[in-house]
Coordinates of C-alpha atoms in Angstrom, one line a residue:
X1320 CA -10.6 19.1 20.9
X1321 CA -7.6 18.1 22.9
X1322 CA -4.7 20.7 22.6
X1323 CA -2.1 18.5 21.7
X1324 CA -4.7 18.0 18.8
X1325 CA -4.3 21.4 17.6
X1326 CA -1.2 20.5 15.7
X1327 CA -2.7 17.4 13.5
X1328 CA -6.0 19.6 13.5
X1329 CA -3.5 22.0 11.5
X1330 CA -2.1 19.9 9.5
X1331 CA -5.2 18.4 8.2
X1332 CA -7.0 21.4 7.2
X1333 CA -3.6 23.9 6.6
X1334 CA -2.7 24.3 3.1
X1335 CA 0.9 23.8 3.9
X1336 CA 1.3 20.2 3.6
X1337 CA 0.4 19.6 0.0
X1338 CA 3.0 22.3 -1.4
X1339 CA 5.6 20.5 1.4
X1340 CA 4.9 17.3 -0.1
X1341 CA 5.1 18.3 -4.2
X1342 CA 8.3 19.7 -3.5
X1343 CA 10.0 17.1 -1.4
X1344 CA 8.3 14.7 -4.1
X1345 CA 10.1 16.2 -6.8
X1346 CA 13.3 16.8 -5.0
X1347 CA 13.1 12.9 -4.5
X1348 CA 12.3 12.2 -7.8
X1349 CA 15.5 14.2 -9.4
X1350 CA 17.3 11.3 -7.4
X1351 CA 16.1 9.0 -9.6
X1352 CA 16.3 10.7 -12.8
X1353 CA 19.4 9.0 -14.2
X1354 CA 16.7 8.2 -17.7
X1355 CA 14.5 10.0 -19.3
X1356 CA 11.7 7.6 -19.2
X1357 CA 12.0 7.4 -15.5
X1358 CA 10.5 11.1 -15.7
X1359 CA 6.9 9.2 -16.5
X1360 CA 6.7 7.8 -12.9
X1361 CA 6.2 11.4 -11.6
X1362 CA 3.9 12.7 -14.4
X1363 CA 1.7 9.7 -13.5
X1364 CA 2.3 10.1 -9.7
X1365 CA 0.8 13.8 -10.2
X1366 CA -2.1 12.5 -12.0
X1367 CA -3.1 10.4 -9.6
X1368 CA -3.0 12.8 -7.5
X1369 CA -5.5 15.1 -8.8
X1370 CA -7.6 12.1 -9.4
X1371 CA -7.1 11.1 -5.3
X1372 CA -8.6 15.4 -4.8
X1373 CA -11.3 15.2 -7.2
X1374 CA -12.4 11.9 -6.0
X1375 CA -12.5 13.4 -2.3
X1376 CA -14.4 16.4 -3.8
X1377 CA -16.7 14.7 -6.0
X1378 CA -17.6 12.1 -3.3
X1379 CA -16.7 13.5 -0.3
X1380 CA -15.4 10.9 1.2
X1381 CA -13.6 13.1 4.1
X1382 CA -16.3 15.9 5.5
X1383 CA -13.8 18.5 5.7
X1384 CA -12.0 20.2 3.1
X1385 CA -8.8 18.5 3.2
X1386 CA -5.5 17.3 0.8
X1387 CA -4.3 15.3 4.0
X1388 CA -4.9 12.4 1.9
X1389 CA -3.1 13.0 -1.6
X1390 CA -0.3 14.1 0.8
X1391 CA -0.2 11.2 2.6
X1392 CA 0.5 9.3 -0.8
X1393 CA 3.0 11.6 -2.3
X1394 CA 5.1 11.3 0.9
X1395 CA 5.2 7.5 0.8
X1396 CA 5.7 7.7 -2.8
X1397 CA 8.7 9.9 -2.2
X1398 CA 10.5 7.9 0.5
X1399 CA 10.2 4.8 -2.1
X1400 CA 12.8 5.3 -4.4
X1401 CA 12.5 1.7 -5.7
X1402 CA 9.1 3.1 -7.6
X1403 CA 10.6 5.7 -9.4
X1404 CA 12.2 3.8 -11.9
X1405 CA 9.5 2.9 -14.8
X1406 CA 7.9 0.3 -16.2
X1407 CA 4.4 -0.6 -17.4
X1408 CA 3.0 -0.9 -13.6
X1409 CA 3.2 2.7 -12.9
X1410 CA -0.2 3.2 -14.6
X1411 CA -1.8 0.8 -12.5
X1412 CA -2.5 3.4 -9.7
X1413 CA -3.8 5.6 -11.8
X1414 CA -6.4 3.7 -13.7
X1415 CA -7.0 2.1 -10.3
X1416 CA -8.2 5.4 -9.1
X1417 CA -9.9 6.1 -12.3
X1418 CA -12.2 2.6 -12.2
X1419 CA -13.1 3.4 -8.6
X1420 CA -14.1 6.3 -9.3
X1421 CA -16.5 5.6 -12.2
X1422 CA -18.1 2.9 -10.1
X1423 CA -18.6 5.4 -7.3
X1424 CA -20.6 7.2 -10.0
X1425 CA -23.1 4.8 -10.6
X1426 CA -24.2 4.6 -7.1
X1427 CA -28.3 4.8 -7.3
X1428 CA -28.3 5.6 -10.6
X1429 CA -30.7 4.6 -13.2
X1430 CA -28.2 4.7 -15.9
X1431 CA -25.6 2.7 -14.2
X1432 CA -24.4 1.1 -17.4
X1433 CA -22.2 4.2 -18.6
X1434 CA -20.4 4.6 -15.7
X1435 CA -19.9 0.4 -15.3
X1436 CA -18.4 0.4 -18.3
X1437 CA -16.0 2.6 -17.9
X1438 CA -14.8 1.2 -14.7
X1439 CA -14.6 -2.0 -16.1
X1440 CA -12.5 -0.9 -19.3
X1441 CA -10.0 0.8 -17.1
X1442 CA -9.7 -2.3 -15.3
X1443 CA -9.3 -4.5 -18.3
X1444 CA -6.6 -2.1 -19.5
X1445 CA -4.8 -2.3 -16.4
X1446 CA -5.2 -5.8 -16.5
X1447 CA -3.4 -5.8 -19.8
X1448 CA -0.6 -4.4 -18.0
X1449 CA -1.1 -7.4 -15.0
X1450 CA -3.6 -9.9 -15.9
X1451 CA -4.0 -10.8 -12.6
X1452 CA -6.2 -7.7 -12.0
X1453 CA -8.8 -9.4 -13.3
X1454 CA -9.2 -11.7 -10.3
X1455 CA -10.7 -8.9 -8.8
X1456 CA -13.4 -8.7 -11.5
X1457 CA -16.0 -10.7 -9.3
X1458 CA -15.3 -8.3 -6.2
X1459 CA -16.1 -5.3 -8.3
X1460 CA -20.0 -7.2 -9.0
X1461 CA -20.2 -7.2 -5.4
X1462 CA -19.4 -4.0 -4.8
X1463 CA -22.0 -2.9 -7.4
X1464 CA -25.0 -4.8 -5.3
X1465 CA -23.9 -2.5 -2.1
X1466 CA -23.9 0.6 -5.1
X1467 CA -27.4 -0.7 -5.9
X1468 CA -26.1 -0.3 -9.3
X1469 CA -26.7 -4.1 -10.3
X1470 CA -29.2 -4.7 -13.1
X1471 CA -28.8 -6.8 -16.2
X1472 CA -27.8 -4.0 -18.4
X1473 CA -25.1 -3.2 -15.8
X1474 CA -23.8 -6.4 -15.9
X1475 CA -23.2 -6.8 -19.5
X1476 CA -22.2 -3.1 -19.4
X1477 CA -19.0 -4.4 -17.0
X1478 CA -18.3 -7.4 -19.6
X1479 CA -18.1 -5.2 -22.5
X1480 CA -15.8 -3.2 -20.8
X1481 CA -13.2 -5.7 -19.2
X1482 CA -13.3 -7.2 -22.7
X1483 CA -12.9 -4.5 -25.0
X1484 CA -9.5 -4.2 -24.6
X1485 CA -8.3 -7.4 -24.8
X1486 CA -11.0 -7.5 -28.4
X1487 CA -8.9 -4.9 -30.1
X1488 CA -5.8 -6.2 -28.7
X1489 CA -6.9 -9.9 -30.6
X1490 CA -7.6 -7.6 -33.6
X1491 CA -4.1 -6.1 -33.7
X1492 CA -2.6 -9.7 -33.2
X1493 CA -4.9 -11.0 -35.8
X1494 CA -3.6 -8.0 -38.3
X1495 CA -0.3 -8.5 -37.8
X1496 CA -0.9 -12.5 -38.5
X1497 CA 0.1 -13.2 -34.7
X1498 CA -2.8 -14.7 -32.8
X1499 CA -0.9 -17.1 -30.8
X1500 CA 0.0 -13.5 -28.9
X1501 CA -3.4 -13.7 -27.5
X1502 CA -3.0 -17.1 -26.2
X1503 CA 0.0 -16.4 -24.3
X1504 CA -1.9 -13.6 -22.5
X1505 CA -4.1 -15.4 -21.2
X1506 CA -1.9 -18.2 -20.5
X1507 CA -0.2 -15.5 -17.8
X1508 CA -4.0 -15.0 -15.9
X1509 CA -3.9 -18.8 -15.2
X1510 CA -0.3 -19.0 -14.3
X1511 CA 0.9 -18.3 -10.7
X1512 CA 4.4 -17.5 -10.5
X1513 CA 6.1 -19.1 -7.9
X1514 CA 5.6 -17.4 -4.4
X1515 CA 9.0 -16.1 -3.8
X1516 CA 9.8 -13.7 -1.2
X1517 CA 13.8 -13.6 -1.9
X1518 CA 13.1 -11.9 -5.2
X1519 CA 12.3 -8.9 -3.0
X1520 CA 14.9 -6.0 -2.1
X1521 CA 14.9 -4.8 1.5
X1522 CA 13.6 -1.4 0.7
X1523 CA 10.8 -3.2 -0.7
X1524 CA 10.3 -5.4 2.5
X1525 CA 11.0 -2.6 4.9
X1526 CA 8.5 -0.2 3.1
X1527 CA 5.8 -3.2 2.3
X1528 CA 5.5 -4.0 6.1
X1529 CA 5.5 -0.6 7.6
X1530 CA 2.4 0.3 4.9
X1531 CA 0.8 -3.4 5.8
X1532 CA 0.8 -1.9 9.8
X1533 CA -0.6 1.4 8.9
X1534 CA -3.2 0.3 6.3
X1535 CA -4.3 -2.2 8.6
X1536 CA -4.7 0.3 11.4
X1537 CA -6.2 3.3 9.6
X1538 CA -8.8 0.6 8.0
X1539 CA -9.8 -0.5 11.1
X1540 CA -10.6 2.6 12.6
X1541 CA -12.0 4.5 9.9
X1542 CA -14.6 1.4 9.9
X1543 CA -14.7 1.6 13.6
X1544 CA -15.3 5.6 13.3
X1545 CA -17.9 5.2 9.9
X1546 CA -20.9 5.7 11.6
X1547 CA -20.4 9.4 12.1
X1548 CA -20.5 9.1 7.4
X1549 CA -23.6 9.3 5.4
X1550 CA -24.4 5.8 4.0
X1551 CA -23.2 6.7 1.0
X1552 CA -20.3 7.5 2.0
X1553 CA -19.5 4.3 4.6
X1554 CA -20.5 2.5 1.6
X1555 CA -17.7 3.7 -0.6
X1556 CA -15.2 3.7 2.0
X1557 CA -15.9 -0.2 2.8
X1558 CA -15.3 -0.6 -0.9
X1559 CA -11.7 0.5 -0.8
X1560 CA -11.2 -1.3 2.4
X1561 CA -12.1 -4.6 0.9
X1562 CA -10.3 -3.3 -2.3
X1563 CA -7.3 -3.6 -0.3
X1564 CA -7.6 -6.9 1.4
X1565 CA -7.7 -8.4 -1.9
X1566 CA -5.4 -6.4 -3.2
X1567 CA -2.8 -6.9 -0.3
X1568 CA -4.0 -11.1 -1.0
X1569 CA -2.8 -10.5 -4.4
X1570 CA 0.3 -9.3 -2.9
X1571 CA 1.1 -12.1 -0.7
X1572 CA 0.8 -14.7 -3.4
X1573 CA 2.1 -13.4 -6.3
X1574 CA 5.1 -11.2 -4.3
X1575 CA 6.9 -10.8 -8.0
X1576 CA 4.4 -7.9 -8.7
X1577 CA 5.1 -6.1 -6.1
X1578 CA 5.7 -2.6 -6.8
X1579 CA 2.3 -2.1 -8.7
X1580 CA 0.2 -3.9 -5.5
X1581 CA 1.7 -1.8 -3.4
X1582 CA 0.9 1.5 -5.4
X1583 CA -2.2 0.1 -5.1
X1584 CA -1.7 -0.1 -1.7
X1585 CA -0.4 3.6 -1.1
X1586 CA -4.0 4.7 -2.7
X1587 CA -6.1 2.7 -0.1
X1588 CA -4.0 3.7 2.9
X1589 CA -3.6 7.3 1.7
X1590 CA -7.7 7.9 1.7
X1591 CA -8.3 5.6 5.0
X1592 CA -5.7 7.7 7.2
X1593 CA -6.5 10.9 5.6
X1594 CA -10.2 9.9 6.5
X1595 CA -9.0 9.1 10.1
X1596 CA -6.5 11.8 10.8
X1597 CA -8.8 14.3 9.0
X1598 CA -11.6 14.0 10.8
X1599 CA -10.5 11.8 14.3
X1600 CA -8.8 13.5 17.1
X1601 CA -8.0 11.5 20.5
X1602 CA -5.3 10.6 22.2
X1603 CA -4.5 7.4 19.6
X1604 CA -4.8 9.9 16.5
X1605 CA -2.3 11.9 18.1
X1606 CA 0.0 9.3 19.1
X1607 CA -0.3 7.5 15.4
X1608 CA 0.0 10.8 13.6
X1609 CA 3.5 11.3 15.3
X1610 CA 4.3 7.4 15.0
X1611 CA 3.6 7.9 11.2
X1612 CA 5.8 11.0 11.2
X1613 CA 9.0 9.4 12.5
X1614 CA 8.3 5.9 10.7
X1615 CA 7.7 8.0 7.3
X1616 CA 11.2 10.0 8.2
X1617 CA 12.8 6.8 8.7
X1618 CA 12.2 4.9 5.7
X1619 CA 13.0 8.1 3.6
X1620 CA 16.4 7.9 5.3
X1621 CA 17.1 3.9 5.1
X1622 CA 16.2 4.3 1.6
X1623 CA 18.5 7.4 0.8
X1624 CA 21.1 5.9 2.3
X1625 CA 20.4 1.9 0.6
X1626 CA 20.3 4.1 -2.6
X1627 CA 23.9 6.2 -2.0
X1628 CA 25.5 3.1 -0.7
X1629 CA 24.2 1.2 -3.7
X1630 CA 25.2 3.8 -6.4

């Protein structure tokens, strides 16, 4: 190991980091607690957290016993003040995490169905919250043939699932003598709003292309660096690459849900560059870390001050 690689060697194995980051995360979240709802933000920014360590530790998607990743996301999540105000979309993340990790299950096994299911009726309730989710619903088929988790029962397994929600959401409409509710749900999956970048703040431009650069890059080195990975484990890692590029496609067409693509967003990049700084040191690892370190201090202090100055 190169000894200016000692420090991110530290940092990626230390248990340091995580406390540092909970704290500055809830320092940055008291900014933003001007309403009590906007407390709900945080609560499901720790859960997905926990969910971003157990699905390192049930998978081991990084060969080292690390929190380098869910670091990583509470960080970003911190410096972005313009997520910790709520609405609907903060769940997305979460049950994001939750779906992946449920088809991640059903890798080789013979009772795939269970585990299908589930990740498709966490992705039809998050796609109650933005029907556009379901877009990605053929993707996730895909991603079940590299899982060799594909069978028939599987398949109808995932339809069930995706459709539950939106059955016992017709139900409730039907109850309550409203079923023209249901029609203007699904009206919203075959509407694109109009691509409209003005809509966007500057902390959300600012922030959107700095994580665009680093995703990219740590992406295309922890595919780069994959072979050193058990198949299984490449495998799952190419499915939340490609997660993201439809994801971050999602993004650039329909720019008016932007906060809950790039939560999204923060997930993918926050397992690929803890991947990559976890278990990658070289000269470019220890240039980027440091690159990532002053980018991630600048947007925290563009965004403090764009905040103060607003207020």
């Amino acid at each position: 190991m190169l000894e200016r690689n000692r420090f991110q060697y530290h940092l990626a194995t230390g248990k340091i980091i995580f406390p540092v980051a909970v704290v500055f995360c809830l320092i940055s979240s008291a900014l933003g607690l001007n309403k009590p709802e906007n407390l709900i933000p945080l609560i499901a920014c720790g859960i997905t957290t926990y969910l971003l360590i157990e699905l390192n530790t049930t998978f081991s998607l990084i060969r080292t016993r690390t929190t380098l990743h869910a670091s990583l996301f509470l960080y970003f999540y911190s410096s972005c003040l313009f997520l910790h105000e709520y609405s609907p979309e903060t769940w997305i993340p979460l049950l994001y995490v939750g779906s992946i990790s449920c088809l991640f299950r059903s890798y080789e096994s013979s009772h795939s169905s269970t585990q299908i299911f589930h990740s498709f009726l966490l992705l039809g309730i998050a796609s109650l919250i933005l029907p556009h989710l379901l877009y990605l619903t053929p993707l996730i088929y895909c991603f079940m043939i590299a899982l060799r988790s594909l069978n028939p029962r599987s398949f109808f397994a995932g339809l069930i699932g995706v459709s539950t929600p939106y059955v016992l959401l017709f139900c409730h409409y039907l109850y309550n003598d409203n079923p023209a509710a249901m029609a203007e749900l699904f009206m919203q999956l075959a509407e694109i709003p109009p691509i409209d970048y003005t809509a966007l703040s500057l902390q959300q431009l600012v922030a959107g292309g700095l994580l665009l650069v680093l995703t990219a890059i740590s992406c295309v080195q922890t595919m780069d660096k994959g072979y050193q990975d058990r198949v299984q484990t490449r495998i799952m890692l190419r499915i939340i690459i490609w997660s993201g590029i439809a994801v971050l496609a999602l993004t650039a067409c329909i720019p008016s849900y932007f906060n809950a693509f790039f939560l999204l967003l923060l997930v993918i990049y926050a397992i690929t560059s803890g991947h990559l700084f976890a278990l990658t040191f070289s000269r470019f690892t220890g240039i980027l870390l440091w690159i990532t370190a002053g980018a991630w201090i600048l947007l925290t202090i563009f965004n403090l001050w764009t905040a103060l100055s607003n207020s």
